[in-house]
XYZ file of C-alpha atoms in Angstrom:
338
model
C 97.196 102.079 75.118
C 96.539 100.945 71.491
C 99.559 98.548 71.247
C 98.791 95.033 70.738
C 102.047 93.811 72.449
C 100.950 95.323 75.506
C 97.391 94.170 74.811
C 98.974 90.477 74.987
C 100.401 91.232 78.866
C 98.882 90.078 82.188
C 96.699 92.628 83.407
C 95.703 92.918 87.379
C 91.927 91.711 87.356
C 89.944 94.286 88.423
C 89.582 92.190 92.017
C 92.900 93.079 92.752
C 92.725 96.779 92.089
C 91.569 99.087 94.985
C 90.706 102.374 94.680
C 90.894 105.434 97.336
C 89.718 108.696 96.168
C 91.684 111.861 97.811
C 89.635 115.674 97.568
C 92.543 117.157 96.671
C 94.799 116.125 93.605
C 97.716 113.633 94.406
C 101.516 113.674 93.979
C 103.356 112.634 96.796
C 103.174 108.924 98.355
C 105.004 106.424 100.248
C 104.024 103.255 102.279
C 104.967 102.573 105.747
C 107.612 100.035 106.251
C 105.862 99.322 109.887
C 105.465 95.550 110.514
C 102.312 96.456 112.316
C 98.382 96.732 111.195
C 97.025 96.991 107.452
C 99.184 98.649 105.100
C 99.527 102.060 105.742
C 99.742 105.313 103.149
C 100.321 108.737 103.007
C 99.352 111.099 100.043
C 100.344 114.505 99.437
C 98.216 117.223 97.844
C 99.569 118.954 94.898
C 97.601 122.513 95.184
C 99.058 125.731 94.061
C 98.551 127.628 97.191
C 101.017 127.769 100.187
C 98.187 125.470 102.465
C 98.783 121.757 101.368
C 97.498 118.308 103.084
C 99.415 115.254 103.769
C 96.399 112.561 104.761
C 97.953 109.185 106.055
C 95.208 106.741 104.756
C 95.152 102.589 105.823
C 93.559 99.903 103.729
C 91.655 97.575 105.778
C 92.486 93.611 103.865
C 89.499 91.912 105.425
C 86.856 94.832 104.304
C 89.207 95.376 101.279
C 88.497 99.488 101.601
C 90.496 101.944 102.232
C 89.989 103.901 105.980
C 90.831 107.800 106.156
C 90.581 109.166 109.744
C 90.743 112.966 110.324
C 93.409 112.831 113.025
C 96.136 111.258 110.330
C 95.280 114.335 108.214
C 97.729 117.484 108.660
C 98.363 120.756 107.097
C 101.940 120.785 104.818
C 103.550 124.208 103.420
C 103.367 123.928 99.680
C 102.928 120.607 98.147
C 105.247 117.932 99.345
C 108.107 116.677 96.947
C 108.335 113.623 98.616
C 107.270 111.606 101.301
C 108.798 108.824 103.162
C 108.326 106.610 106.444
C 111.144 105.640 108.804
C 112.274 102.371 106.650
C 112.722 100.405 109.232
C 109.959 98.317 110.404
C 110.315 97.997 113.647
C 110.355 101.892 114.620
C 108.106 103.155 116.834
C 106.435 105.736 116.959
C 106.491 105.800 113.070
C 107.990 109.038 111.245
C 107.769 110.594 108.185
C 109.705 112.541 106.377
C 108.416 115.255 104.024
C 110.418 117.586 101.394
C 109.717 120.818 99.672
C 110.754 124.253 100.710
C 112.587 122.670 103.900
C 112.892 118.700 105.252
C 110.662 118.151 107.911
C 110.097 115.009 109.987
C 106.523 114.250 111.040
C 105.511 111.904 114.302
C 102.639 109.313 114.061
C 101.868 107.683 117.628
C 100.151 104.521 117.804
C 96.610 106.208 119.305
C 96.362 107.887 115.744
C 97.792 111.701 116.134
C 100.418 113.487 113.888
C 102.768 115.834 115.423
C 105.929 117.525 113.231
C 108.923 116.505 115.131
C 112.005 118.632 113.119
C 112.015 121.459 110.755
C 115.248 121.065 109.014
C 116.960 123.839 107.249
C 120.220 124.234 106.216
C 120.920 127.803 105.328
C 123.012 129.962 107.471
C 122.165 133.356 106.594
C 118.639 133.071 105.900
C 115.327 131.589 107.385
C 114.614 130.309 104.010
C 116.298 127.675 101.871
C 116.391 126.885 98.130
C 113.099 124.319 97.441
C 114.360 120.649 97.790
C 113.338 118.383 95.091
C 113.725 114.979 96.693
C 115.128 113.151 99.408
C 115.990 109.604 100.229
C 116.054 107.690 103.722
C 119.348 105.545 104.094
C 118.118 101.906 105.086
C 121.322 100.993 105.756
C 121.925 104.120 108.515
C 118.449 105.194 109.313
C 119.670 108.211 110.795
C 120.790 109.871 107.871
C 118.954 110.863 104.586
C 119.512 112.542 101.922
C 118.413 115.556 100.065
C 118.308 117.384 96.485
C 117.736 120.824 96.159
C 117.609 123.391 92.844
C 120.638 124.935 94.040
C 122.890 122.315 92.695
C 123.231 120.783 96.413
C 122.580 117.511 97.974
C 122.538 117.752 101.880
C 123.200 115.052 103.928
C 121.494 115.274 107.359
C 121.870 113.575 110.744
C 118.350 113.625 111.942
C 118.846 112.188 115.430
C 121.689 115.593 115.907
C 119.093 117.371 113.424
C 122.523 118.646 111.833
C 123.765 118.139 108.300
C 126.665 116.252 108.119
C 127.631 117.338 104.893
C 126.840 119.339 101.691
C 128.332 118.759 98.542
C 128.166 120.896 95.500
C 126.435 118.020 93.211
C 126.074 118.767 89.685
C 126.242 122.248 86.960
C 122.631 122.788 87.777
C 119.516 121.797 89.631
C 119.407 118.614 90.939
C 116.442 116.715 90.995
C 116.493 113.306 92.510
C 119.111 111.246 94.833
C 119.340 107.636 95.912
C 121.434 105.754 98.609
C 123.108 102.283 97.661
C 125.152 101.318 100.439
C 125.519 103.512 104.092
C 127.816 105.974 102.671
C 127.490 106.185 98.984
C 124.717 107.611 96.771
C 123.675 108.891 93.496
C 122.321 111.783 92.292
C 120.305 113.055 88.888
C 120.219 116.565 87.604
C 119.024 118.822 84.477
C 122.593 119.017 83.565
C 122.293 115.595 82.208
C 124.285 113.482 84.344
C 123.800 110.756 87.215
C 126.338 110.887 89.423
C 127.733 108.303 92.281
C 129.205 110.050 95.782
C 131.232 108.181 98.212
C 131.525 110.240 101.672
C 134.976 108.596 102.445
C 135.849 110.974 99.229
C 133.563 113.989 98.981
C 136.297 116.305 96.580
C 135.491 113.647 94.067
C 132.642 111.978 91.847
C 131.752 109.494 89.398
C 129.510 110.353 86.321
C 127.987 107.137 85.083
C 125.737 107.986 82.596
C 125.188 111.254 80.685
C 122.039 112.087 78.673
C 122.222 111.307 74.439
C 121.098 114.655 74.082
C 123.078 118.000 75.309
C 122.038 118.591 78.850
C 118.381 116.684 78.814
C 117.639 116.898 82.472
C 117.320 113.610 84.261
C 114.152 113.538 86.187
C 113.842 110.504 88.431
C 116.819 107.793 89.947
C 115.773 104.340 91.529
C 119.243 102.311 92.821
C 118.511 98.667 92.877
C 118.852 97.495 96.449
C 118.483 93.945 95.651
C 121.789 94.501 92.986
C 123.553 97.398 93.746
C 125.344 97.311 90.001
C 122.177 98.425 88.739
C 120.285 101.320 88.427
C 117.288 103.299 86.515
C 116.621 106.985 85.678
C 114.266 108.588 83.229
C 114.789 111.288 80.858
C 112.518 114.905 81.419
C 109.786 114.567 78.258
C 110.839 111.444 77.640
C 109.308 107.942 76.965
C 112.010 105.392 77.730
C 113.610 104.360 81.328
C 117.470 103.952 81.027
C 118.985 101.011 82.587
C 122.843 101.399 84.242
C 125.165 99.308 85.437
C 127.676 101.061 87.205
C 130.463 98.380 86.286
C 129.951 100.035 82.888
C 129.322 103.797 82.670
C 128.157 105.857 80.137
C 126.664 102.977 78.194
C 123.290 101.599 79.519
C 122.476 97.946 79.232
C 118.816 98.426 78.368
C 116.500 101.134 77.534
C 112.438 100.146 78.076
C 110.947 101.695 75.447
C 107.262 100.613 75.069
C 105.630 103.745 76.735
C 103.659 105.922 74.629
C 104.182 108.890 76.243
C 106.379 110.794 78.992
C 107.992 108.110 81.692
C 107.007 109.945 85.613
C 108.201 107.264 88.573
C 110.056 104.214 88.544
C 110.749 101.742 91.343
C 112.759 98.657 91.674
C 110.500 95.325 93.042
C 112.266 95.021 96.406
C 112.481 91.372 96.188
C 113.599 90.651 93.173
C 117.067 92.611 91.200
C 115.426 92.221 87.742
C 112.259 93.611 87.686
C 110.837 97.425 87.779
C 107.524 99.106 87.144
C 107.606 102.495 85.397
C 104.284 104.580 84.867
C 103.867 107.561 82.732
C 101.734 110.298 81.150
C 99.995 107.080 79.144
C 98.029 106.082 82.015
C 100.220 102.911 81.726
C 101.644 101.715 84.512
C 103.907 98.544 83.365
C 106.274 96.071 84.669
C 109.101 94.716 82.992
C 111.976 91.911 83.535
C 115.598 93.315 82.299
C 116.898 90.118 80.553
C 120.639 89.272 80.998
C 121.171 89.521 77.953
C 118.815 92.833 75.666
C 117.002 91.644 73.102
C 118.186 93.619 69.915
C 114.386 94.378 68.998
C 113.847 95.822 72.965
C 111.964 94.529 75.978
C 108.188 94.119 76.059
C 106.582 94.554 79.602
C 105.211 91.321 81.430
C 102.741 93.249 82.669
C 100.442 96.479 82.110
C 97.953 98.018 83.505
C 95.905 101.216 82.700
C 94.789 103.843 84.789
C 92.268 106.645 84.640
C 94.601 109.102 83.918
C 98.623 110.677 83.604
C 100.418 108.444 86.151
C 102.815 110.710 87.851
C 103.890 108.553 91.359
C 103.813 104.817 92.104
C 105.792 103.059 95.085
C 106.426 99.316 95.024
C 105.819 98.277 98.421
C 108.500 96.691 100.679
C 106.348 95.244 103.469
C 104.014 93.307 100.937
C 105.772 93.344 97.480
C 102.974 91.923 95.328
C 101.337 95.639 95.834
C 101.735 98.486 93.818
C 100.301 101.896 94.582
C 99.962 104.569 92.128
C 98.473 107.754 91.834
C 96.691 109.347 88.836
C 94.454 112.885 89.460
C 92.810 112.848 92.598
C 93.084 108.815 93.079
C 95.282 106.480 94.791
C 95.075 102.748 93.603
C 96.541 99.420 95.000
C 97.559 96.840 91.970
C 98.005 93.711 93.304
C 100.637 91.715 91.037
């Protein structure tokens, strides 16, 4: 990026930056939570053909490489959405949850074999559903997560019943990203320019917290700070900036991060600390920033920023070991460590 006030940031040396290179084009990734072995990932293909792969990669710390083995590697209808592992760390065997034209839940036993567990779909009068954008995994009740779907839904499910619990009528139009706070309350993001916060004690009603500047800009992405729950991000579809909520105050956020050159992709919340997030964008920057308590009038520089090879479109900040970043750009997967 040609910006001397990023130029002036921290960069990660290029020891601390590994490298795994997919065959196959990446969008989807998550880290296992699992308190067990090397840091584990999984990587979705993005192919546009109804044959997709899911490859569930670990990075070996002493030899500092990344290890593939074919019997991790499993075929996925269309290219996942999102993927997710069980988030506690303690569950064994490990799952994984995958969206895109249903939910499915995916089985990884310790001796290194896949096998899809649950198909979940919740229409009643047809073998197909609408395509689900998203998903998120409740931490708080493991059992249930969450899903957002083009058709204006977001599904609740009870895996361990395999049943949905409930389905609300979200938003005006397609809804393209949810997040849990607490056990029964979570957000949701759509393109008709809204975030809104559910409580399942009250499902008639919602709470619009934040509404997009311009008429109906869809809302792309949501990240709910789980270290403080007032807070919140979302980014804006063709859009540079990453909007910061509180919740205490809708409809006005308390910061926008507006240093990106280009559109803003994924955004995730450091999951040990309530005031910083990365965001990563069509740049190739991938940067992290510190939300002041108070916004400086002039805006918020990054404390950190690193470039990539090419348009950053996923990045996950990881819980088990949260001075690692992974983010994906083209057909590679990279580990920051910050």
């Amino acid at each position: 990026m040609e910006s001397s006030t990023l130029d002036s940031h921290p960069k990660p040396s290029a020891s601390n930056v590994f490298t795994h290179e997919s065959p196959f084009p990446i969008y989807a990734l998550a880290e296992s939570s699992s308190s067990s072995g090397s840091p584990r990932l999984a990587i979705g293909s993005f192919l546009e053909e109804y044959t997709n792969k899911v490859d569930i990669v670990v990075f070996d710390e002493e030899t500092q490489n990344f290890v593939s083995n074919p019997s991790l590697s499993f075929d996925h209808p269309y290219p996942p959405t999102k993927l997710m592992f069980h988030p506690s760390s303690s569950k064994s065997p490990d799952l994984l949850a995958s969206s895109g034209d249903f939910l499915r839940l995916w089985e990884i036993h310790p001796n290194n074999t896949v096998e899809p567990r649950a198909v979940l779909n919740n229409s009643k009068t047809s073998e197909f559903c609408a395509p689900l954008t998203s998903f998120d995994w409740n931490e708080a009740e493991p059992r249930r997560i969450g899903t957002s779907s083009i058709d204006t839904t977001c599904t609740i499910w009870d895996i361990e019943r395999g049943a949905v619990e409930t389905q609300l009528i979200a938003h005006d139009k397609e809804v393209y990203d949810i997040a849990w706070g607490e056990a029964g309350v979570f957000a949701s993001v759509s393109a008709d320019g809204s975030v809104r916060i559910f409580d399942l004690r009250d499902k008639e009603h919602s709470t619009i917290i934040y509404e997009s500047p311009q008429p109906e800009t869809p809302l792309l992405r949501l990240a709910w700070n789980k270290q403080d729950l007032r807070y919140m991000a979302t980014i804006l579809m063709d859009n540079s900036k990453v909007v910061i909520l509180d919740i205490r105050s809708p409809t006005m956020p308390v910061a926008e991060l507006q240093r990106h050159r280009a559109s803003v992709n994924a955004i995730a919340w450091s999951p040990q600390s309530c005031r910083h997030i990365c965001s990563a964008g069509d740049d190739s920057q991938a940067l992290i920033w510190e939300i002041p308590t108070v916004a400086d009038p002039n805006g918020i520089d990054p404390i950190l920023a690193y470039s990539a090879g090419s348009e950053i479109n996923q990045l996950q900040w990881s819980a088990k070991q949260p001075d690692w970043i992974a983010i994906a750009f083209g057909n590679k997967m990279q580990l920051l460590k910050v």
